[in-house]
Amino acid sequence: MKNNLSMPVRYVINILSIIFFLVLGNFLLKIGLFGRAQVSTIIQSGIYIILAVSLNIVVGYLGHIPLGQAGFMAIGGYAAAFFWKSGILGGELAFIIGIIIAGISSGLFGFLISMPAFRLNGDYFAIITLAFSEIIRSVLINFPKVTGGAQGLKRIPKYSNFFCVYSIVIIVCTLIHLIMKSKHGRAILSTREDEIASKSCGVNIRRYKIFAFTISAFFTGIAGAVYATNQGIIAPSEYGFMKSVDVLVMVVLGGMGSMIGSITAAAFLASLPLFLQSVMKSFNNYRMIVYSFILIIIMVFKPSGLFGNYDFSFSAILERIINRLFVSKNEKVHENL
Amino acid sequence: MIVRDMHKSILPKRDQNVKAVIECKGVGIDFGGLCAVNDFNILIKKEEICGLIGPNGAGKTTVFNLLTKVYTPTRGVMYLNDKNTKSMNSIEANQSGIARTFQNIRLFKNMTVIENVLVGLHNEENCGIFESIFRLSKYWRSEDLLKKRAMELLSIFGMTNVADHISSSLSYGSQRRLEIIRALATRPSILLLDEPAAGMNSSETVELMENIKKIRDSFGIAILLIEHDMNLVMGVCETIGVLNYGVLIAKGTPREIQNNPVVVEAYLGKAKE
Ligand SMILES: Nc1ncnc2c1ncn2[C@@H]1O[C@H](COP(=O)(O)OP(=O)(O)O)[C@@H](O)[C@H]1O
Ligand SMILES: [Mg+2]
């Protein structure tokens, strides 16, 4: 007999471990275990994690490769920055509302762009999303009265700290997880696996493609807002093509379709500069060379990414441990027969 | 039997009173210059097992693709449960009662066996995105129901013990059976099977044919079957259509087909070569 944890127990375990993680992290930062550079890297990692898991929805779960994430980041960042700078509200409430505004405006653009984009596939899909992101950038540059032009926006109020960034990380990851483990998530996956078969099962694949792309844009917009408040200054030049590629590299490295893969790869690549700073002074100049090199190695030796499409489940691991400890040997033998 | 009880109501109200499940009148399709199917007429009644045979490249799979609206016919009209399929896409065709398997198996390879069936059950329960994300009670209820039903469907071919396996890890024969289950999950009134016995050994094939009959009886649905093996089709089907170069050259009972000189020349003659 296998011991299976019931659903409510799993939820309680997961929620407790999340709270534990947040409180522990906050505590470690408060007592000054980490230096300034390290803290800033940890927060950067959090932002990249949100970006990577959002992109993973489209790349990993849906099986399309967009190159316009930077555009959604920009929309989210500018939308939130406008709101925060307007000073209508202050404090934590302003932060939360700004984040939501960022998500909604970016999601709206995602929805609009996905309608024509999914009429095309493969390379054309990549190109149309890339074109979209470039359009966003030139609009930001060319309306200086509103957007600050090439200079961008300055003095964005700073709300970001470990606790709030990682709370958002956890909320986003949880929401994505909950969507994917439902019939809608299965429909998205089936679209990736085989569109014709999916249609023959009565799944409205177009609707699910648009849905997946929209939520991806929504969460990317949120990441963009967190990025903006963390930097304090944003300018169109930051939202170039390479930003989109950066995030794509994380998703591919971690394993398309694996959330834990995206998280690990994002955290790893975002903190790489910190580790390599001591070795190479100007790592940033060589970053893309290192990325390309890592990608080549991965593609040659493990094309499915580090984690393949494995997904981590804390309660599943706990279950395995319980089964190891409490299921008697005889029963195990019996199971194998 | 579980199967019998649970599928009593398999035929939704929409098609309990229809005369023909499928009716094609003068259907045809051209690919560039090639006329793959021409003047295709067929009528399949409720609970009929109909075979579609013919040499390789005769256009059998193309007929399936036409019926399921993967291709749009160049000519002719098709009715599905008395509804004209002209404006339907393949999703709507499925929702109007047609389900199929594929000659080159098209499972969701990286998903588990039960997940494959659950995708087939996609339109069964109406649980919205909001309810799913926030795990409202409706989500749990519908998920429970779907899982239960998926397991029942898997039990038709005794596949409940592999429910959590990745579908591509199954044997070739099991993959074909899973495809049938997934198609059945969509509550069709007609099931199209494209060479379901391909790649199976002879005992598996015999068993499959038995099961096809059982499925028809317990689900009360019509079945249209493409099969290469002449003997096999003769054993299972009540009516048979013979396709050659995209044209239906004969229709009738197995006995009539066997004695039809045109068929013997076009098909059986070739097989003997
Ligand atoms: N999408 C397509 N484009 C062009 N030709 C096609 C297409 N689908 C089928 N055909 C042609 O139609 C003919 C019938 O094919 P098919 O229906 O697969 O035969 P079979 O009876 O063996 O299933 C073949 O000559 C094939 O090349
Ligand atoms: Mg064929």
XYZ file of C-alpha atoms and ligand atoms in Angstrom:
638
model
C 0.000 0.000 0.000
C 1.317 3.373 -0.952
C 0.734 6.292 1.334
C -0.623 9.192 -0.595
C -0.906 12.529 1.093
C -4.320 14.002 0.711
C -4.723 17.273 -1.139
C -5.406 19.514 1.883
C -2.330 18.098 3.641
C -0.219 18.871 0.587
C -1.482 22.420 0.523
C -0.752 22.930 4.185
C 2.767 21.559 3.745
C 3.427 23.773 0.754
C 2.055 26.897 2.394
C 4.075 26.273 5.547
C 7.283 25.769 3.613
C 6.653 28.955 1.635
C 6.117 30.987 4.787
C 9.195 29.419 6.293
C 11.236 30.345 3.229
C 10.069 33.954 3.238
C 10.582 34.465 6.949
C 13.973 32.780 6.951
C 15.137 34.783 3.940
C 13.938 38.005 5.447
C 15.621 37.175 8.734
C 18.955 36.326 7.093
C 18.900 39.609 5.210
C 17.927 41.597 8.285
C 20.811 40.305 10.376
C 23.120 41.438 7.607
C 24.413 38.091 6.455
C 24.749 39.386 2.906
C 26.537 42.418 1.530
C 24.920 45.066 -0.629
C 25.960 43.508 -3.914
C 24.653 40.140 -2.822
C 21.306 41.491 -1.711
C 20.883 43.302 -4.986
C 21.750 40.099 -6.863
C 19.202 38.143 -4.876
C 16.515 40.647 -5.799
C 17.635 40.675 -9.442
C 17.364 36.894 -9.414
C 13.810 37.150 -8.153
C 12.885 39.431 -11.038
C 14.487 37.126 -13.560
C 12.689 34.173 -12.027
C 9.351 35.878 -12.672
C 10.430 36.655 -16.225
C 11.602 33.109 -16.864
C 8.571 31.294 -15.455
C 6.291 33.634 -17.423
C 8.159 33.019 -20.650
C 8.147 29.313 -19.881
C 4.355 29.325 -20.259
C 4.694 30.132 -23.944
C 8.002 28.434 -24.714
C 7.724 25.365 -22.527
C 4.040 24.673 -22.113
C 2.703 26.037 -25.373
C 5.711 25.283 -27.565
C 6.068 28.618 -29.337
C 9.121 30.874 -29.220
C 8.361 34.565 -28.805
C 11.154 37.143 -28.961
C 9.214 40.090 -27.587
C 9.285 39.650 -23.809
C 11.264 42.865 -23.430
C 8.328 44.733 -24.955
C 5.933 43.435 -22.305
C 8.470 44.220 -19.619
C 8.653 47.770 -20.921
C 4.884 48.160 -20.960
C 4.619 46.885 -17.401
C 7.523 48.993 -16.226
C 6.295 52.233 -17.772
C 2.676 51.677 -16.758
C 3.614 51.107 -13.132
C 6.130 53.941 -13.156
C 3.527 56.402 -14.430
C 1.195 55.383 -11.664
C 3.776 55.508 -8.911
C 5.225 58.811 -10.074
C 1.782 60.366 -10.243
C 1.698 60.067 -6.472
C -2.029 59.362 -6.295
C -1.318 56.811 -3.639
C 1.640 55.995 -1.473
C 2.973 53.092 0.515
C 2.373 49.422 0.077
C -1.074 49.838 -1.408
C 0.411 51.919 -4.207
C 2.968 49.218 -4.851
C 0.308 46.511 -5.146
C -1.965 48.590 -7.359
C 0.972 49.586 -9.563
C 1.879 45.939 -10.001
C -1.676 45.074 -10.980
C -1.882 47.987 -13.430
C 1.379 46.796 -14.976
C 0.066 43.246 -15.331
C -3.225 44.319 -16.846
C -1.778 46.741 -19.379
C 0.852 44.270 -20.471
C -1.697 41.455 -20.568
C -3.964 43.593 -22.710
C -1.193 44.135 -25.246
C -0.403 40.428 -25.083
C -4.006 39.632 -25.871
C -4.099 42.050 -28.808
C -0.807 40.946 -30.300
C -1.539 37.237 -29.898
C -4.589 37.369 -32.177
C -2.633 38.078 -35.360
C 0.550 36.378 -34.092
C -1.054 32.943 -33.760
C -2.301 33.100 -37.305
C 1.350 32.568 -38.149
C 3.589 29.918 -36.789
C 7.201 29.026 -36.209
C 9.681 31.636 -37.375
C 6.976 34.108 -38.285
C 5.592 34.019 -34.781
C 9.047 34.830 -33.424
C 9.433 37.670 -35.913
C 6.051 39.275 -35.265
C 6.641 39.295 -31.501
C 10.103 40.720 -32.047
C 8.665 43.423 -34.295
C 6.090 44.243 -31.638
C 8.747 44.731 -29.009
C 10.769 47.005 -31.306
C 7.663 49.070 -32.023
C 7.085 49.531 -28.308
C 10.656 50.706 -27.937
C 10.449 53.253 -30.717
C 7.144 54.557 -29.401
C 8.800 55.068 -26.015
C 11.657 56.950 -27.638
C 9.520 59.071 -29.918
C 7.003 60.485 -27.483
C 9.383 62.221 -25.078
C 6.656 64.439 -23.594
C 4.971 61.424 -22.053
C 7.670 58.819 -21.777
C 10.761 60.890 -21.239
C 12.101 59.834 -24.630
C 15.485 58.180 -24.812
C 16.266 59.445 -21.330
C 13.455 57.400 -19.918
C 11.802 57.847 -16.532
C 13.786 58.754 -13.447
C 13.156 58.814 -9.724
C 10.694 55.969 -9.666
C 9.751 55.346 -6.033
C 11.505 52.312 -4.633
C 9.278 49.667 -3.127
C 11.287 46.552 -3.825
C 12.810 44.523 -1.044
C 13.422 40.837 -0.534
C 10.105 40.150 1.069
C 7.867 41.781 -1.499
C 9.838 40.620 -4.545
C 9.855 37.026 -3.403
C 6.219 37.160 -2.345
C 5.454 38.075 -5.942
C 7.748 35.316 -7.186
C 5.825 32.820 -5.097
C 2.404 34.128 -6.065
C 3.261 34.049 -9.759
C 4.748 30.550 -9.588
C 1.755 29.300 -7.614
C -0.758 30.792 -10.026
C 1.035 29.275 -13.008
C 1.195 25.938 -11.231
C -2.505 26.021 -10.425
C -3.411 26.873 -14.005
C -1.224 24.150 -15.437
C -2.628 21.500 -13.101
C -6.167 21.998 -14.304
C -8.053 21.079 -17.418
C -6.978 24.371 -18.956
C -3.340 23.544 -18.341
C -3.800 20.146 -19.931
C -5.388 21.806 -22.932
C -2.372 24.099 -23.283
C 0.007 21.141 -23.070
C -1.999 19.133 -25.576
C -1.696 22.036 -28.004
C 2.071 21.838 -27.728
C 2.075 18.083 -28.146
C -0.121 17.806 -31.214
C -2.413 20.481 -32.589
C -4.341 18.220 -34.938
C -4.995 15.612 -32.271
C -5.914 18.334 -29.841
C -8.488 19.754 -32.227
C -9.839 16.290 -32.881
C -10.534 16.087 -29.140
C -12.621 19.248 -29.352
C -10.064 21.515 -27.687
C -10.302 25.080 -28.907
C -6.569 25.442 -29.409
C -6.681 29.014 -30.683
C -8.391 30.193 -27.546
C -5.834 28.414 -25.363
C -2.910 29.830 -27.316
C -4.250 33.326 -26.819
C -4.935 32.608 -23.169
C -1.432 31.258 -22.531
C 0.201 34.159 -24.326
C -1.921 36.685 -22.453
C -1.103 35.357 -18.994
C 2.545 35.159 -19.974
C 2.412 38.829 -20.952
C 0.515 39.638 -17.752
C 3.200 38.149 -15.496
C 5.998 39.584 -17.629
C 4.432 43.006 -17.137
C 4.495 42.436 -13.386
C 8.172 41.544 -13.579
C 8.699 44.699 -15.589
C 7.091 46.767 -12.832
C 9.225 45.176 -10.139
C 12.277 45.756 -12.309
C 11.350 49.416 -12.718
C 10.888 50.096 -9.031
C 14.052 48.202 -8.216
C 16.159 50.189 -10.728
C 14.583 53.559 -10.015
C 15.398 54.576 -13.587
C 14.141 52.983 -16.788
C 15.003 53.855 -20.359
C 13.952 52.376 -23.706
C 17.490 51.196 -24.443
C 17.188 48.541 -21.744
C 14.316 46.815 -23.476
C 16.174 45.707 -26.558
C 16.235 42.391 -28.293
C 18.984 41.076 -26.018
C 16.764 41.351 -22.967
C 14.314 38.952 -24.557
C 17.146 36.633 -25.481
C 18.524 36.719 -21.935
C 15.253 35.372 -20.593
C 14.896 32.863 -23.407
C 18.338 31.487 -22.592
C 17.235 30.919 -19.007
C 14.166 28.983 -20.055
C 16.029 26.863 -22.580
C 18.851 26.195 -20.164
C 16.518 25.098 -17.401
C 14.493 22.844 -19.630
C 11.475 23.946 -21.574
C 8.322 23.098 -19.701
C 9.951 22.724 -16.300
C 9.148 25.449 -13.810
C 11.859 24.436 -11.381
C 14.241 24.424 -14.347
C 13.341 27.996 -15.240
C 13.688 29.079 -11.622
C 17.074 27.464 -11.170
C 18.469 28.672 -14.466
C 17.190 32.212 -13.869
C 18.691 32.341 -10.394
C 21.939 30.879 -11.651
C 22.388 33.140 -14.668
C 21.240 36.238 -12.796
C 23.824 35.667 -10.099
C 26.590 34.633 -12.473
C 27.889 38.224 -12.799
C 28.342 38.362 -9.044
C 30.409 35.190 -8.984
C 32.441 36.102 -12.013
C 33.048 39.731 -11.105
C 36.002 38.733 -8.995
C 37.478 36.702 -11.841
C 36.669 38.984 -14.743
C 36.317 42.696 -14.132
C 34.049 43.410 -17.045
C 32.007 40.249 -17.159
C 29.051 42.070 -18.619
C 30.926 42.532 -21.882
C 31.515 38.842 -22.200
C 28.127 37.756 -20.902
C 26.694 36.835 -24.248
C 29.759 34.782 -25.129
C 29.373 32.806 -21.922
C 25.625 32.376 -22.551
C 26.174 31.170 -26.078
C 28.818 28.772 -24.898
C 26.548 27.374 -22.176
C 23.726 27.019 -24.691
C 25.904 25.131 -27.158
C 27.053 22.747 -24.458
C 23.455 22.163 -23.308
C 22.142 21.658 -26.827
C 24.850 19.121 -27.545
C 24.691 17.134 -24.336
C 21.163 17.637 -23.017
C 18.860 19.218 -25.590
C 15.877 19.051 -23.267
C 17.597 21.400 -20.801
C 18.990 20.702 -17.357
C 15.710 19.560 -15.889
C 13.997 18.253 -18.999
C 10.345 18.657 -18.198
C 10.703 17.407 -14.661
C 8.706 19.352 -12.161
C 9.554 19.621 -8.537
C 6.949 18.834 -5.956
C 7.814 19.242 -2.340
C 4.978 17.057 -1.165
C 5.849 14.311 -3.653
C 9.338 14.158 -2.173
C 7.876 14.053 1.306
C 5.581 11.276 0.173
C 8.519 9.274 -1.088
C 10.304 9.691 2.225
C 7.226 8.606 4.159
C 6.879 5.580 1.938
C 10.558 4.703 2.435
C 10.241 4.903 6.178
C 6.857 3.450 6.917
C 6.020 0.977 4.220
C 7.286 -2.419 5.246
C 9.590 -4.400 3.045
C 7.075 -7.114 2.352
C 4.626 -4.662 0.996
C 7.304 -3.274 -1.268
C 8.055 -6.717 -2.627
C 4.378 -7.255 -3.092
C 4.101 -4.093 -5.072
C 6.829 -5.188 -7.420
C 5.195 -8.510 -8.174
C -20.385 -4.750 -16.788
C -19.225 -1.292 -15.847
C -18.933 -0.291 -19.441
C -22.517 -1.047 -20.277
C -24.027 0.777 -17.332
C -21.963 3.840 -17.587
C -22.538 4.496 -21.255
C -26.257 4.069 -21.346
C -26.570 7.732 -21.932
C -23.609 8.022 -24.230
C -25.663 9.264 -27.110
C -26.469 12.820 -26.216
C -29.981 14.049 -26.875
C -28.716 15.854 -29.951
C -28.526 12.660 -31.990
C -30.975 10.176 -30.602
C -33.443 10.708 -33.396
C -31.197 11.081 -36.371
C -31.541 8.654 -39.229
C -28.023 8.656 -40.556
C -24.973 9.455 -38.486
C -22.984 10.339 -41.561
C -24.140 11.077 -45.029
C -21.856 12.161 -47.865
C -23.123 13.283 -51.226
C -20.670 13.685 -54.081
C -17.793 14.656 -51.835
C -14.423 15.232 -53.451
C -11.115 16.959 -52.904
C -8.226 17.941 -55.147
C -4.652 18.516 -54.099
C -3.230 20.716 -56.807
C -3.771 18.640 -59.914
C -4.333 15.389 -58.034
C -7.902 14.336 -57.433
C -7.485 12.387 -54.187
C -11.170 11.629 -53.600
C -13.992 12.017 -56.067
C -17.754 11.612 -55.992
C -17.740 9.935 -52.598
C -21.208 8.879 -51.455
C -21.812 7.014 -48.253
C -24.487 6.664 -45.613
C -23.712 5.265 -42.199
C -26.544 4.431 -39.858
C -26.615 4.457 -36.087
C -24.721 1.588 -34.473
C -23.370 0.371 -37.785
C -19.858 -0.958 -38.167
C -18.705 0.025 -41.595
C -15.392 -0.851 -43.199
C -13.461 1.218 -45.698
C -10.896 -0.729 -47.653
C -8.733 -0.164 -50.654
C -5.124 -0.312 -51.792
C -2.462 2.043 -50.483
C -2.944 5.600 -51.614
C -6.576 4.979 -52.517
C -7.673 7.964 -50.438
C -8.996 6.283 -47.305
C -7.190 8.511 -44.832
C -8.158 11.496 -46.950
C -11.818 10.538 -46.493
C -11.263 10.591 -42.725
C -9.607 13.966 -42.948
C -12.573 15.238 -44.925
C -15.108 13.871 -42.473
C -13.299 15.395 -39.495
C -12.781 18.675 -41.367
C -8.997 18.531 -41.249
C -9.412 19.145 -44.984
C -12.217 21.151 -46.530
C -13.860 19.324 -49.414
C -13.606 20.882 -52.849
C -17.011 19.514 -53.833
C -20.047 17.894 -52.300
C -21.953 18.031 -49.028
C -21.527 16.094 -45.808
C -24.048 15.691 -43.028
C -23.116 14.734 -39.521
C -26.128 13.768 -37.417
C -28.286 15.524 -39.986
C -26.252 18.714 -39.684
C -24.450 20.141 -42.683
C -20.748 20.295 -41.861
C -19.943 22.949 -44.409
C -19.194 25.731 -41.940
C -17.646 23.532 -39.235
C -13.988 23.290 -38.324
C -12.541 20.124 -36.864
C -13.245 21.231 -33.312
C -16.925 21.761 -34.062
C -17.044 18.510 -36.000
C -15.828 16.726 -32.907
C -18.368 18.512 -30.765
C -21.096 17.474 -33.194
C -20.254 13.851 -32.661
C -17.295 12.625 -34.679
C -14.093 11.286 -33.150
C -11.131 9.595 -34.716
C -7.791 7.893 -34.378
C -4.846 8.487 -36.664
C -2.912 6.219 -38.967
C 0.362 7.581 -37.585
C -0.444 7.564 -33.892
C -0.948 11.069 -32.587
C -0.932 10.787 -28.838
C 0.176 13.583 -26.552
C 3.523 11.893 -26.167
C 4.936 13.649 -23.134
C 1.720 13.484 -21.177
C 0.606 10.581 -19.060
C -1.927 8.013 -20.171
C -4.683 9.424 -17.989
C -3.899 12.991 -19.058
C -4.389 11.920 -22.663
C -7.853 10.668 -21.800
C -8.577 13.776 -19.743
C -7.876 15.945 -22.782
C -10.428 13.822 -24.610
C -12.861 14.634 -21.799
C -12.126 18.352 -22.186
C -15.668 19.383 -23.096
C -17.258 17.106 -20.529
C -17.157 19.364 -17.505
C -17.616 23.086 -17.598
C -15.126 24.347 -15.046
C -13.996 27.883 -15.800
C -10.514 29.332 -15.528
C -11.392 31.348 -12.445
C -12.773 28.313 -10.621
C -9.692 26.321 -11.575
C -7.146 28.875 -10.431
C -8.783 29.459 -7.083
C -9.571 25.796 -6.631
C -13.216 26.373 -5.836
C -15.323 23.384 -4.954
C -16.505 23.150 -8.535
C -12.925 22.473 -9.604
C -12.549 19.550 -7.196
C -15.898 18.108 -8.132
C -15.286 18.267 -11.852
C -11.690 17.019 -11.570
C -12.896 14.072 -9.495
C -15.606 13.256 -11.959
C -13.271 13.501 -14.918
C -10.643 11.281 -13.303
C -13.234 8.703 -12.416
C -14.599 8.677 -15.900
C -11.116 8.510 -17.413
C -10.365 5.454 -15.303
C -13.614 3.823 -16.381
C -12.735 4.426 -19.995
C -9.232 3.063 -19.462
C -10.732 -0.069 -17.973
C -12.251 -0.942 -21.354
C -8.828 -2.064 -22.495
C -7.572 -2.928 -19.014
C -5.213 0.017 -18.942
C -5.937 1.426 -15.488
C -2.648 0.126 -14.127
C -0.637 2.232 -16.564
C -2.667 5.386 -16.022
C 0.307 7.322 -14.669
C 2.815 6.186 -17.268
C 4.047 8.559 -19.936
C 2.048 7.651 -23.023
C 5.058 7.327 -25.305
C 6.430 4.614 -23.040
C 3.545 2.297 -23.920
C 3.862 -0.496 -26.433
C 2.722 0.215 -29.946
C -0.483 -1.751 -29.504
C -1.332 -0.002 -26.249
C -0.746 3.366 -27.841
C -3.316 2.521 -30.486
C -5.766 1.378 -27.819
C -5.190 4.558 -25.854
C -5.961 6.592 -28.940
C -9.289 4.792 -29.233
C -10.069 5.522 -25.595
C -9.182 9.172 -26.017
C -11.496 9.385 -29.015
C -14.304 7.654 -27.099
C -13.876 10.134 -24.281
C -15.246 12.905 -26.478
C -18.648 11.172 -26.553
C -18.851 10.648 -30.291
C -21.782 9.201 -32.127
C -19.379 7.858 -34.726
C -15.835 6.676 -34.218
C -13.371 6.648 -37.090
C -10.524 4.163 -36.768
C -7.633 4.516 -39.190
C -5.848 1.159 -39.455
C -6.218 0.421 -35.737
C -4.549 -2.966 -36.069
C -1.436 -1.715 -37.838
C 1.642 -2.932 -36.024
C -0.257 -5.362 -33.813
C 0.431 -9.084 -33.785
C -2.307 -11.489 -34.814
C -3.615 -12.306 -31.336
C -3.714 -8.624 -30.442
C -5.571 -7.964 -33.664
C -8.220 -10.580 -32.973
C -8.697 -9.192 -29.490
C -8.984 -5.673 -30.853
C -11.687 -6.674 -33.288
C -13.648 -8.308 -30.484
C -13.307 -5.114 -28.509
C -14.444 -2.974 -31.409
C -17.680 -4.929 -31.495
C -18.014 -4.623 -27.744
C -17.472 -0.888 -27.904
C -20.176 -0.561 -30.509
C -22.587 -2.588 -28.395
C -21.959 -0.908 -25.080
C -21.598 2.648 -26.362
C -24.243 2.355 -29.021
C -22.174 4.263 -31.554
C -21.378 3.802 -35.213
C -17.853 2.866 -36.263
C -16.098 3.488 -39.536
C -13.004 1.372 -39.850
C -10.105 1.527 -42.272
C -8.243 -1.722 -42.406
C -5.766 -3.371 -44.697
C -6.423 -6.942 -43.726
C -9.348 -8.131 -45.844
C -10.269 -11.103 -43.626
C -10.384 -8.953 -40.596
C -12.768 -6.448 -42.107
C -14.992 -9.224 -43.345
C -15.295 -10.568 -39.800
C -16.232 -7.339 -38.074
C -18.002 -5.067 -40.492
C -21.633 -5.133 -41.454
C -21.102 -3.018 -44.530
C -17.987 -2.337 -46.532
C -16.991 0.333 -49.013
C -14.120 -0.205 -51.406
C -12.081 2.753 -52.487
C -9.759 2.764 -55.462
C -7.981 5.812 -56.879
C -10.241 8.029 -54.809
C -13.448 6.524 -56.160
C -15.839 4.279 -54.287
C -15.976 1.303 -56.613
C -18.239 -0.929 -54.530
C -20.470 -0.921 -51.464
C -22.288 -3.727 -49.743
C -22.191 -6.528 -47.229
C -18.959 -8.466 -46.781
C -20.352 -11.307 -48.865
C -21.327 -9.034 -51.743
C -17.907 -7.404 -51.662
C -16.122 -10.723 -51.708
C -17.968 -11.802 -54.824
C -17.819 -8.493 -56.616
C -15.619 -8.938 -59.703
C -14.619 -5.272 -59.773
C -13.342 -5.490 -56.227
C -11.591 -8.754 -56.821
C -9.751 -7.199 -59.712
C -8.893 -3.911 -58.073
C -8.012 -5.075 -54.625
C -7.860 -8.780 -54.050
C -6.141 -9.364 -57.342
C -3.457 -6.958 -56.366
C -3.027 -8.517 -52.966
C -2.332 -11.893 -54.516
C 0.466 -10.627 -56.726
N -2.265 16.949 -47.861
C -2.058 16.332 -49.026
N -1.454 16.991 -50.053
C -1.258 16.380 -51.228
N -1.609 15.127 -51.497
C -2.210 14.408 -50.526
C -2.456 14.970 -49.243
N -3.070 14.035 -48.471
C -3.184 12.950 -49.248
N -2.671 13.159 -50.482
C -2.655 12.208 -51.579
O -3.917 11.599 -51.666
C -3.786 10.229 -52.007
C -4.518 9.380 -51.002
O -3.803 9.337 -49.785
P -4.343 8.606 -48.487
O -5.711 9.061 -48.239
O -3.354 8.820 -47.400
O -4.324 7.076 -48.921
P -4.651 5.800 -48.035
O -5.814 5.160 -48.715
O -3.445 4.925 -48.115
O -4.956 6.209 -46.668
C -2.305 9.925 -52.090
O -1.920 9.938 -53.443
C -1.678 11.062 -51.342
O -0.424 11.357 -51.856
Mg -4.070 5.798 -44.895
